[in-house]
């Protein structure tokens, strides 16, 4: 559906907190990631193909799995792919004087079974059209990835997306050889006459990627294990001038305004359109956010955000708390339940992504 301006504003108003409590969660403790000197690797063969319709399976042991510190450090190591096809591997240590796990999600609760995947009941997505929306925050933070996915601007030069958009777990996809990020240009700005803009689709301005970083936890791991590491960071050759969305350690859904998440992406069934949706969090594990936000292939890599209380600003702020990954069948107590899934930004993942952005571990504390 395509809402009118007033209708869309009504839906956006629903992002506001349902209640304003005087009690807010304390800032998450963020451990320090200590990188070692990069080790050169063989050049990528770019032999893989992007898999936009990403589906995994998980059971109770997978859902409740914990990681040993040694395993986590191995998975938090990362590869860097450069524009010329060269690669490096960087191993890391973690310095932490407190618990380094993610937020503490609520215990699993039995929900009514859903049997349809990706679109649940009536389609709750909205096309974002018109200069007033496409160029306004937060929609302006959504960008296209040339392999067919979506990304979110998290700094003046960095885009967060899903790892499976650039790497299949064994090798980089063919499209990563000349990876680009696309910025929407509304019809009225690209020269289209005003009375034709409502029927015209936005143009896309493409920018080359300078380097790509993927966590080792995604590479050469079973999909059921790797989904929690399904994220990658792209560094642009040149800085952009659009607003970006700040990252945050994902709080418990109880600490999100309205218990809702939101994301905008380029769903494959609506070519050329930016599509927005929001929904409540259904369940959450230490590493994944389970929800029934309607989505189609192409939305992978969208920045999942919520309104998070900012202690410094003393107000609710939109912040990226996850990355939309795909679909997962979850088997609990012999019953299969299907969800759309986002990767949670845990304290360790926040420290890792922050280091990728800043290149200085001392700058990476939860804000």
CSV table of N, CA, C and O in Angstrom, one decimal, residues 9 22 71 85 102 128 134 185 192 200 213 226 263 307 339 361 364:
chain,number,residue,atom,x,y,z
A,9,UNK,N,2.3,9.8,8.3
A,9,UNK,CA,2.7,10.5,9.6
A,9,UNK,C,2.0,9.9,10.8
A,9,UNK,O,2.5,9.8,11.8
A,22,UNK,N,10.0,7.0,34.3
A,22,UNK,CA,11.1,7.7,34.9
A,22,UNK,C,12.3,6.8,35.1
A,22,UNK,O,13.4,7.2,35.3
A,71,UNK,N,36.0,-19.4,21.7
A,71,UNK,CA,35.2,-19.5,20.4
A,71,UNK,C,34.8,-18.1,20.0
A,71,UNK,O,34.8,-17.8,18.8
A,85,UNK,N,40.8,-6.7,-4.7
A,85,UNK,CA,40.6,-8.2,-4.6
A,85,UNK,C,41.5,-8.8,-3.5
A,85,UNK,O,41.4,-10.0,-3.2
A,102,UNK,N,25.4,-10.5,25.5
A,102,UNK,CA,24.4,-9.5,25.0
A,102,UNK,C,23.4,-9.1,26.1
A,102,UNK,O,23.6,-9.5,27.3
A,128,UNK,N,7.7,4.3,0.4
A,128,UNK,CA,8.0,5.6,0.8
A,128,UNK,C,8.3,6.4,-0.5
A,128,UNK,O,9.1,6.1,-1.3
A,134,UNK,N,11.6,10.6,1.2
A,134,UNK,CA,12.8,9.9,0.7
A,134,UNK,C,14.1,10.6,1.2
A,134,UNK,O,15.1,9.9,1.5
A,185,UNK,N,17.8,9.2,-5.5
A,185,UNK,CA,17.6,10.6,-5.9
A,185,UNK,C,16.2,10.7,-6.3
A,185,UNK,O,15.7,10.2,-7.3
A,192,UNK,N,13.1,15.5,-13.3
A,192,UNK,CA,11.7,15.1,-13.8
A,192,UNK,C,10.7,16.3,-13.4
A,192,UNK,O,10.8,16.9,-12.4
A,200,UNK,N,6.8,8.6,-11.2
A,200,UNK,CA,8.2,8.3,-11.5
A,200,UNK,C,8.9,7.6,-10.3
A,200,UNK,O,8.6,7.9,-9.1
A,213,UNK,N,34.3,-5.5,5.3
A,213,UNK,CA,34.8,-6.3,6.5
A,213,UNK,C,33.7,-7.3,6.9
A,213,UNK,O,32.5,-6.9,7.0
A,226,UNK,N,26.1,-19.5,11.8
A,226,UNK,CA,26.6,-18.3,11.2
A,226,UNK,C,25.5,-17.1,11.2
A,226,UNK,O,25.9,-16.0,11.2
A,263,UNK,N,12.2,-1.0,10.1
A,263,UNK,CA,13.3,-1.0,9.1
A,263,UNK,C,12.7,-0.7,7.7
A,263,UNK,O,11.6,-1.0,7.4
A,307,UNK,N,13.4,2.9,19.0
A,307,UNK,CA,13.6,4.1,19.8
A,307,UNK,C,14.2,3.7,21.2
A,307,UNK,O,13.6,3.0,22.0
A,339,UNK,N,9.8,-17.4,11.6
A,339,UNK,CA,10.0,-16.0,12.0
A,339,UNK,C,10.9,-15.3,10.9
A,339,UNK,O,11.7,-16.0,10.3
A,361,UNK,N,40.1,1.6,19.0
A,361,UNK,CA,39.3,0.9,20.0
A,361,UNK,C,39.0,1.8,21.1
A,361,UNK,O,38.0,1.6,21.8
A,364,UNK,N,35.5,3.4,21.1
A,364,UNK,CA,34.3,2.5,21.1
A,364,UNK,C,33.8,2.2,22.5
A,364,UNK,O,34.1,1.1,23.0
